[in-house]
CSV table of C-alpha atoms in Angstrom, one decimal:
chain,number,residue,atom,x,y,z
A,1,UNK,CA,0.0,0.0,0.0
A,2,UNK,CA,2.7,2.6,1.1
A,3,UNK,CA,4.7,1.5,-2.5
A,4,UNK,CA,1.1,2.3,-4.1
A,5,UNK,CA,0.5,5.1,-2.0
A,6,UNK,CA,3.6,6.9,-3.0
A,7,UNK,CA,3.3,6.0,-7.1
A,8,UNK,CA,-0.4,7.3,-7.6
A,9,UNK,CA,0.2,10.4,-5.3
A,10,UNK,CA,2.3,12.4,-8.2
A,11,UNK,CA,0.1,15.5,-7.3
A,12,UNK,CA,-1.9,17.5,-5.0
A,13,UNK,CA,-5.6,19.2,-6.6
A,14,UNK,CA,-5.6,22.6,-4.4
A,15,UNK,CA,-9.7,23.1,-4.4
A,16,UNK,CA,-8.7,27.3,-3.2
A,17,UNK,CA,-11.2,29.5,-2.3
A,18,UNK,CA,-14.8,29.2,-1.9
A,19,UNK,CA,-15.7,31.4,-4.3
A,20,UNK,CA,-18.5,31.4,-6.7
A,21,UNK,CA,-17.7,31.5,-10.6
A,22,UNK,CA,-19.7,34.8,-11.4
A,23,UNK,CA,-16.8,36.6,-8.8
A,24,UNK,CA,-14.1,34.8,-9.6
A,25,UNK,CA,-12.7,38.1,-11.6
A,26,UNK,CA,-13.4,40.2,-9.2
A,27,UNK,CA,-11.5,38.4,-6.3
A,28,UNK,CA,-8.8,37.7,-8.5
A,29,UNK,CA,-8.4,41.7,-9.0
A,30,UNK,CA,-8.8,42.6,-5.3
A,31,UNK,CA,-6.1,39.5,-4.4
A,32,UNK,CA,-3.7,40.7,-7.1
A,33,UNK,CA,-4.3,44.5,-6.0
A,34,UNK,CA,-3.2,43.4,-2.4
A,35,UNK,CA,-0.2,40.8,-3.9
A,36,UNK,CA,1.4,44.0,-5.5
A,37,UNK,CA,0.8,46.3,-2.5
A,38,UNK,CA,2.8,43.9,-0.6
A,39,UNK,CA,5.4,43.8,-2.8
A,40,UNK,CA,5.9,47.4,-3.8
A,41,UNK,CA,5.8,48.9,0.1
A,42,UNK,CA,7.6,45.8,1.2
A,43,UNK,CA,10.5,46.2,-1.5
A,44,UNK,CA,10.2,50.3,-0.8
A,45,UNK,CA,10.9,49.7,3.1
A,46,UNK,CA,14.0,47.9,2.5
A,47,UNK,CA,15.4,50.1,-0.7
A,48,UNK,CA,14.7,53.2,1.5
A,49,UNK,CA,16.8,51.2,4.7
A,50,UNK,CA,19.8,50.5,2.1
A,51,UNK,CA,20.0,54.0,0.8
A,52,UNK,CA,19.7,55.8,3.4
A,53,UNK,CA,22.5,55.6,6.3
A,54,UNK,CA,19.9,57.6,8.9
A,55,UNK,CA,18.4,54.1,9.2
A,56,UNK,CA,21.4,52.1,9.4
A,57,UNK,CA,20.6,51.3,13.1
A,58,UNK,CA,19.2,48.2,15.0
A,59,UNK,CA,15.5,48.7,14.5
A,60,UNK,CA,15.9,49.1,10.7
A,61,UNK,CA,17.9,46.3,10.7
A,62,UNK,CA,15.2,43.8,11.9
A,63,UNK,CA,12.5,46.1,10.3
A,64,UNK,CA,14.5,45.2,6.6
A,65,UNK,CA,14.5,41.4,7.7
A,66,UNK,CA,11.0,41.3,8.7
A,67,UNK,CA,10.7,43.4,5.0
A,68,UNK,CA,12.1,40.4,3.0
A,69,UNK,CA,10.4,38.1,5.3
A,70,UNK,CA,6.4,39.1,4.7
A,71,UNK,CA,7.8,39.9,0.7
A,72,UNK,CA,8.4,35.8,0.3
A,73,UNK,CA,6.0,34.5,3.0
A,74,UNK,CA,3.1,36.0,0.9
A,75,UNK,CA,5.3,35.5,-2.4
A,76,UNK,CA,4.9,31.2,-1.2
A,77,UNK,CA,1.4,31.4,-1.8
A,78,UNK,CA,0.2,34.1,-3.5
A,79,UNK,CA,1.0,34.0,-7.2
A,80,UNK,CA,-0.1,29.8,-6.9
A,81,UNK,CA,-3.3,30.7,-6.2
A,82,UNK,CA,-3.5,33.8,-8.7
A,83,UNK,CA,-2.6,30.8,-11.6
A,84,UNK,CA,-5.3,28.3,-9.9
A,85,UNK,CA,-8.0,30.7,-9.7
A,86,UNK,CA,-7.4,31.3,-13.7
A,87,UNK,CA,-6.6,27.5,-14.1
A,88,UNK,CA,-8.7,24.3,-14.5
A,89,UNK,CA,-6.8,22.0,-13.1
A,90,UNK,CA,-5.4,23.6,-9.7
A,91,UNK,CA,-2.8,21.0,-9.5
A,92,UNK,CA,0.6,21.4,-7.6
A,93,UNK,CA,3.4,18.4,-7.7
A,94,UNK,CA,4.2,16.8,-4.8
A,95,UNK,CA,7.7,18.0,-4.7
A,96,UNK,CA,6.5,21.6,-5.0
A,97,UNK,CA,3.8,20.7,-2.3
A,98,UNK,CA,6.6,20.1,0.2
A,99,UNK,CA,8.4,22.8,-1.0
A,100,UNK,CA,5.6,25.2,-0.7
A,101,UNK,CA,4.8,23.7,2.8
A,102,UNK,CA,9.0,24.2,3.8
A,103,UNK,CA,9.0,27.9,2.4
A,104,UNK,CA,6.1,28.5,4.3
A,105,UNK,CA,7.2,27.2,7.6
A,106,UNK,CA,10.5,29.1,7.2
A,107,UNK,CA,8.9,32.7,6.5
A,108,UNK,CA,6.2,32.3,8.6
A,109,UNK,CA,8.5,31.4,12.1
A,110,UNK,CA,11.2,33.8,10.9
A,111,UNK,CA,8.3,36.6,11.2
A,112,UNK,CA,7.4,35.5,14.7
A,113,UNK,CA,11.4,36.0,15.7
A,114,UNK,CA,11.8,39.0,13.8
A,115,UNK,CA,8.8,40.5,15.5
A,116,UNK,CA,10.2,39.6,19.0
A,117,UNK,CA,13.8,41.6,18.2
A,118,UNK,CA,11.6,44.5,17.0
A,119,UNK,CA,10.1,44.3,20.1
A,120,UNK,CA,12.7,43.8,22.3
A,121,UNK,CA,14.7,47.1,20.4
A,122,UNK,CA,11.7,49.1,21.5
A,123,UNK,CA,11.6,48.3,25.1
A,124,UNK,CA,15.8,48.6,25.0
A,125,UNK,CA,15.3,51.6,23.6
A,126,UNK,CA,12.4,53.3,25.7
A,127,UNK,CA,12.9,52.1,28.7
A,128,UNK,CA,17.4,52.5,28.7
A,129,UNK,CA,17.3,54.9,26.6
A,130,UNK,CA,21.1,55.7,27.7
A,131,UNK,CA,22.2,52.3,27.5
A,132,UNK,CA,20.9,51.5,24.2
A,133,UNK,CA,23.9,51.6,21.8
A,134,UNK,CA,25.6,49.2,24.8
A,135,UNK,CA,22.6,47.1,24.4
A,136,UNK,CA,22.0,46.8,21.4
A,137,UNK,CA,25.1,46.0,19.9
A,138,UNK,CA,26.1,45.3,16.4
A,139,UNK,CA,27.4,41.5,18.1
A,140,UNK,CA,23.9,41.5,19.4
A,141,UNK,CA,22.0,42.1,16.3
A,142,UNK,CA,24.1,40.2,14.0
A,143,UNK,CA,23.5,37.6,16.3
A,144,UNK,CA,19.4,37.8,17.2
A,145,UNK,CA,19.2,37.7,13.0
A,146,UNK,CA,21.1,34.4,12.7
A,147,UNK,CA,19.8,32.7,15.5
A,148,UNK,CA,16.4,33.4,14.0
A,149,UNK,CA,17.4,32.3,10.5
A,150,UNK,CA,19.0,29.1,11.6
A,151,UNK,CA,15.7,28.1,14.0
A,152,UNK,CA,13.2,28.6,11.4
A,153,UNK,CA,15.2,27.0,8.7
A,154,UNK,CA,15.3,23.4,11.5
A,155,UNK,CA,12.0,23.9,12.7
A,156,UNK,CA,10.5,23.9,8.6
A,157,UNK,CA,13.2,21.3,7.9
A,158,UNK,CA,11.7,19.3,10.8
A,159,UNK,CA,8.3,19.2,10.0
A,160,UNK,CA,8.9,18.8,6.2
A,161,UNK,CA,10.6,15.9,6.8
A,162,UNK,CA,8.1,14.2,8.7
A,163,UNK,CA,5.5,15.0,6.5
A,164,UNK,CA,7.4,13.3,3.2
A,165,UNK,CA,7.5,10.2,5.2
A,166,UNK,CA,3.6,9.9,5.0
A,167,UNK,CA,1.4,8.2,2.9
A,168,UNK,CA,-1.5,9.8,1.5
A,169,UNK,CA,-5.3,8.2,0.4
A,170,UNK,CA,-6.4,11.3,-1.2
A,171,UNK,CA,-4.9,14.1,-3.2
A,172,UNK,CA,-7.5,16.6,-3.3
A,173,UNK,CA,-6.6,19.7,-0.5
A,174,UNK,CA,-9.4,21.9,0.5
A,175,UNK,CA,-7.0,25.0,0.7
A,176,UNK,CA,-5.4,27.3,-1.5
A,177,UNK,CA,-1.8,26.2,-0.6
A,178,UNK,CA,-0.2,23.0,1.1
A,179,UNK,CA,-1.4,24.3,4.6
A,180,UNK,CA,0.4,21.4,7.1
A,181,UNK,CA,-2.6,20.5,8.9
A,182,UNK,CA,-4.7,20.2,5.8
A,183,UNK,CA,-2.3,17.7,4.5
A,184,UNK,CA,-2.1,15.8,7.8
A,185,UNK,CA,-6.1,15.2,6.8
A,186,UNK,CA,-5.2,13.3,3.7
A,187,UNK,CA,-2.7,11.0,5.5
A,188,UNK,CA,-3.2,7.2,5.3
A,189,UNK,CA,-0.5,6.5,7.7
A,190,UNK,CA,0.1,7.5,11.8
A,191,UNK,CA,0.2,11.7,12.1
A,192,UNK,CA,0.4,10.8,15.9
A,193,UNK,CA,4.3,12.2,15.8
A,194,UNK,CA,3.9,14.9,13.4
A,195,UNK,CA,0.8,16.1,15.6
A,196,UNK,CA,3.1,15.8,18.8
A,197,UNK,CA,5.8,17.8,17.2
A,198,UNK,CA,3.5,20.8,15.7
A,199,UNK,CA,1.9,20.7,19.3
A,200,UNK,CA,5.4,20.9,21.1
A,201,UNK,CA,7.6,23.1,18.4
A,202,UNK,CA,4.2,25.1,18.1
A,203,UNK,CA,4.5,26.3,21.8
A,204,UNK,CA,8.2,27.4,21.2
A,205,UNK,CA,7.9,28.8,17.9
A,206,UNK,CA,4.9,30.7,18.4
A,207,UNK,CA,3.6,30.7,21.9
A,208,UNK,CA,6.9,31.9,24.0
A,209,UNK,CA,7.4,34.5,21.3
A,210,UNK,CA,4.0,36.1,21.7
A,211,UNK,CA,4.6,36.0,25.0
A,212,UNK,CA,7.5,38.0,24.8
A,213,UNK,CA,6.2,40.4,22.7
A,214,UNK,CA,3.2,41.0,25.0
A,215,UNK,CA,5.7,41.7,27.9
A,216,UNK,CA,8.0,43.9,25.9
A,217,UNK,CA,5.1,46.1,25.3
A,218,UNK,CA,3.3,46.1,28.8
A,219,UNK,CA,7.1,47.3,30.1
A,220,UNK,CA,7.1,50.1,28.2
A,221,UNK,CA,3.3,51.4,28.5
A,222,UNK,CA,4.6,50.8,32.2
A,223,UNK,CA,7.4,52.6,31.7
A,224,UNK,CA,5.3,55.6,30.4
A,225,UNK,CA,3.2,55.8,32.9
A,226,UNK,CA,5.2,56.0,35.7
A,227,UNK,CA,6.4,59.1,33.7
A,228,UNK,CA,2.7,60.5,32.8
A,229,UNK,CA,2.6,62.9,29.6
A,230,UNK,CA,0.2,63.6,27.8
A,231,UNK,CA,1.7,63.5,24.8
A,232,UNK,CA,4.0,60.6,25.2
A,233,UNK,CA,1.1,58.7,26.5
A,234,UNK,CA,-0.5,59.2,23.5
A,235,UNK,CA,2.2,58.4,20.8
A,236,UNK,CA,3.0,55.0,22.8
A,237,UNK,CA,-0.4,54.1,23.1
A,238,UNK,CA,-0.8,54.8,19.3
A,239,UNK,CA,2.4,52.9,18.5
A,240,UNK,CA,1.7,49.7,20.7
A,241,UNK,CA,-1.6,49.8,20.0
A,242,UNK,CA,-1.4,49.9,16.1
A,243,UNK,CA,1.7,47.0,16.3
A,244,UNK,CA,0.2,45.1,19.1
A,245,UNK,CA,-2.8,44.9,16.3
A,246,UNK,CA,-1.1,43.3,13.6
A,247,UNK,CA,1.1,41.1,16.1
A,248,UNK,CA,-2.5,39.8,17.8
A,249,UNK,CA,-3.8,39.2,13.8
A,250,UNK,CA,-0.6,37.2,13.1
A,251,UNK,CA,-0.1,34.8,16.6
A,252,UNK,CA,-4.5,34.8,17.0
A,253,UNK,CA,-4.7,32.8,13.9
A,254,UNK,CA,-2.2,31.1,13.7
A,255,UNK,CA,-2.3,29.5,17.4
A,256,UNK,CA,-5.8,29.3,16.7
A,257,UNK,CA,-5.2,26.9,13.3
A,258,UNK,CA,-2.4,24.8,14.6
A,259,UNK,CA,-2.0,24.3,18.2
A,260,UNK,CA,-5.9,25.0,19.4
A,261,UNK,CA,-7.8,23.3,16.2
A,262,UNK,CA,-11.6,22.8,17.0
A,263,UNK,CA,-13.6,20.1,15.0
A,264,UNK,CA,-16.3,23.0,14.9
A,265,UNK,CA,-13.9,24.7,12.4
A,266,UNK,CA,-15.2,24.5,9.1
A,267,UNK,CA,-12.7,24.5,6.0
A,268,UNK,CA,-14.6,27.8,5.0
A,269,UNK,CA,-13.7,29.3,8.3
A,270,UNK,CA,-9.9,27.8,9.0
A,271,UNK,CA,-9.4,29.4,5.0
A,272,UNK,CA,-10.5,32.6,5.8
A,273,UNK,CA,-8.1,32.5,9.3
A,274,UNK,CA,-4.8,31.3,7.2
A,275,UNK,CA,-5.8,34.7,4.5
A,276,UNK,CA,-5.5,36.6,7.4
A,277,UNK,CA,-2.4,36.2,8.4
A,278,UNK,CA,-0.8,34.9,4.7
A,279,UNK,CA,-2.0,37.8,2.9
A,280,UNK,CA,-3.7,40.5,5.2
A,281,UNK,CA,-0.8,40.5,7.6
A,282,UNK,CA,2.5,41.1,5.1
A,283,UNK,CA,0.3,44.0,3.3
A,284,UNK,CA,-0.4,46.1,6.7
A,285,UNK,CA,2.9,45.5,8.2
A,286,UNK,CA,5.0,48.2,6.1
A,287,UNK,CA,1.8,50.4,6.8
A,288,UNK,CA,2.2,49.8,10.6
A,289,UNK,CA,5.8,49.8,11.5
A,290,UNK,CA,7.6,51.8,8.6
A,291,UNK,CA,5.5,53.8,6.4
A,292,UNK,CA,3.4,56.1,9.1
A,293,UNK,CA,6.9,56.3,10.7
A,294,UNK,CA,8.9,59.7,10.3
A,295,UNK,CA,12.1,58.7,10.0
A,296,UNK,CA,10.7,56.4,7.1
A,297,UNK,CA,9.2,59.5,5.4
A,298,UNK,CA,12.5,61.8,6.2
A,299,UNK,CA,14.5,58.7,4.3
A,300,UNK,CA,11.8,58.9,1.2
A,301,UNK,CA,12.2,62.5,1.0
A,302,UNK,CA,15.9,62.5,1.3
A,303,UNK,CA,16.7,60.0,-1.4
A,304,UNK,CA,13.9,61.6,-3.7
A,305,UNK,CA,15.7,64.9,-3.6
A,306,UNK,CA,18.8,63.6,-4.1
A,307,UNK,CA,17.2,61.5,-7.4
A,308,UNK,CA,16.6,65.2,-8.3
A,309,UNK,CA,19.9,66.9,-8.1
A,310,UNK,CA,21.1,63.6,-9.5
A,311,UNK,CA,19.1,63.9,-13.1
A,312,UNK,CA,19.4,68.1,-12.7
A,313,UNK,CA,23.2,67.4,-13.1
């Protein structure tokens, strides 16, 4: 059976969307509309951090990371599903299934580290302000950035592994991209070990993280306030409130799909979750943490003006 198994199973049928036929176009605009918006202020954020040496420091650092991270986590799923939705067969190989499934992994965890270090700069920064550059070393940095690259690439390495040694008795995914637990549905074989490990690497990749996040920012709304100002109150409750947003979007659905799944979930409804944070959440973030950002707009301006003098010349 497993020999069988693995000869007939040459390709997945992705069944996408449930969308009817008569709005097919008109999804198809809005999700390409929202691919390229992703891309454009995505590949603007990190252009604008390269060129301009006023945001050559720690924050930018992560915030270009976390750039090219939400550029290829939606770029993993996105243009497949543009093709299927003007495709009749929505097929995908099984290699590129995996591979898909890997790419995925490995974006999606490197944003929840990258979001962590961003978080962890801000409360460095607002609450030792004068021991920030100590702090927040270039040694640090470098380091946060490859400890984050080398987890995610052994935690997607690990899973994808364990799913290729599965058999599967169907071929026909109810999602618009090789979502893990999706494919763990189809599986003829024991998923008692994979479901162990998403349930155990789940909690460290994504559970400790948010955690971490949500006490960076509670330190430094109680940093504020034992400072009161108007003002500053204000700009920090505008700032956490508008990053805690997307990071809430991000870790709700997710932890929500994979490590507290609910047999009340319909495959309308657990879609709808992984859009969220696949498509919704890499379009807001350069919105969030760069673009309504002055420093950001002080770069823009700086390296249009100098486009200027550049072509006046």
């Amino acid at each position: 059976m497993t020999e069988k198994n693995q000869t007939v199973i040459s390709e997945f049928v992705l069944l996408g969307l449930p969308i009817d036929p008569d709005q097919r176009d008109l999804f198809y605009a809005l999700f390409l509309a929202m691919y390229v918006t992703t891309i454009l202020g995505n590949l603007l954020i990190i252009v604008l951090i390269h060129l301009d040496s006023h945001l050559h420091t720690p924050m930018y650092l992560f915030l270009s990371n976390l750039s090219f991270s939400d550029l290829c986590f939606s770029s993993v799923t996105m243009p497949k599903l543009l093709q299927n939705m003007q495709s009749q067969v929505p097929s995908i190989p099984y290699a590129g299934c995996l591979t898909q499934m890997y790419f995925f992994l490995f974006f999606g965890d490197l944003e929840s580290f990258l979001l962590v270090a961003m978080a962890y700069d801000r409360y460095v920064a607002i609450c030792f302000p004068l021991h920030y550059t100590t702090i927040m070393s270039p040694k640090l940095c470098f380091s946060l950035l490859v400890l984050s690259w080398v987890l995610t690439m052994f935690h997607a390495v690990l899973h994808t592994l364990l799913m290729a040694r599965l058999c599967f008795c169907a071929n026909t995914i109810p999602h618009f991209f090789c979502d893990m637990s999706a494919l763990l549905k189809l599986a003829c074989s024991d998923t008692q070990v994979n479901e162990l490990v998403i349930f155990i690497m789940g909690g460290l990749i994504l559970v400790i993280p948010f955690l971490l996040i949500i006490t960076s920012y509670a330190r430094i709304v109680s940093s504020i306030l034992k400072v009161p100002s108007a003002r500053g109150i204000c700009k920090v409750f505008s700032t956490c409130g508008s990053h805690l947003s997307v990071v809430s979007l991000f870790y709700g659905t997710v932890i929500g799909l994979y490590l507290c799944p609910s047999a009340n979930n319909s495959t309308v409804k657990e879609t709808i979750m992984a859009m969220m944070y696949t498509v919704v959440t890499p379009m807001l973030n350069p919105f969030i943490y760069s673009l309504r950002n002055k420093d950001m707009k002080g770069a823009l301006r700086r390296v249009i003006c100098r486009k200027k003098i550049t072509f006046s010349v």
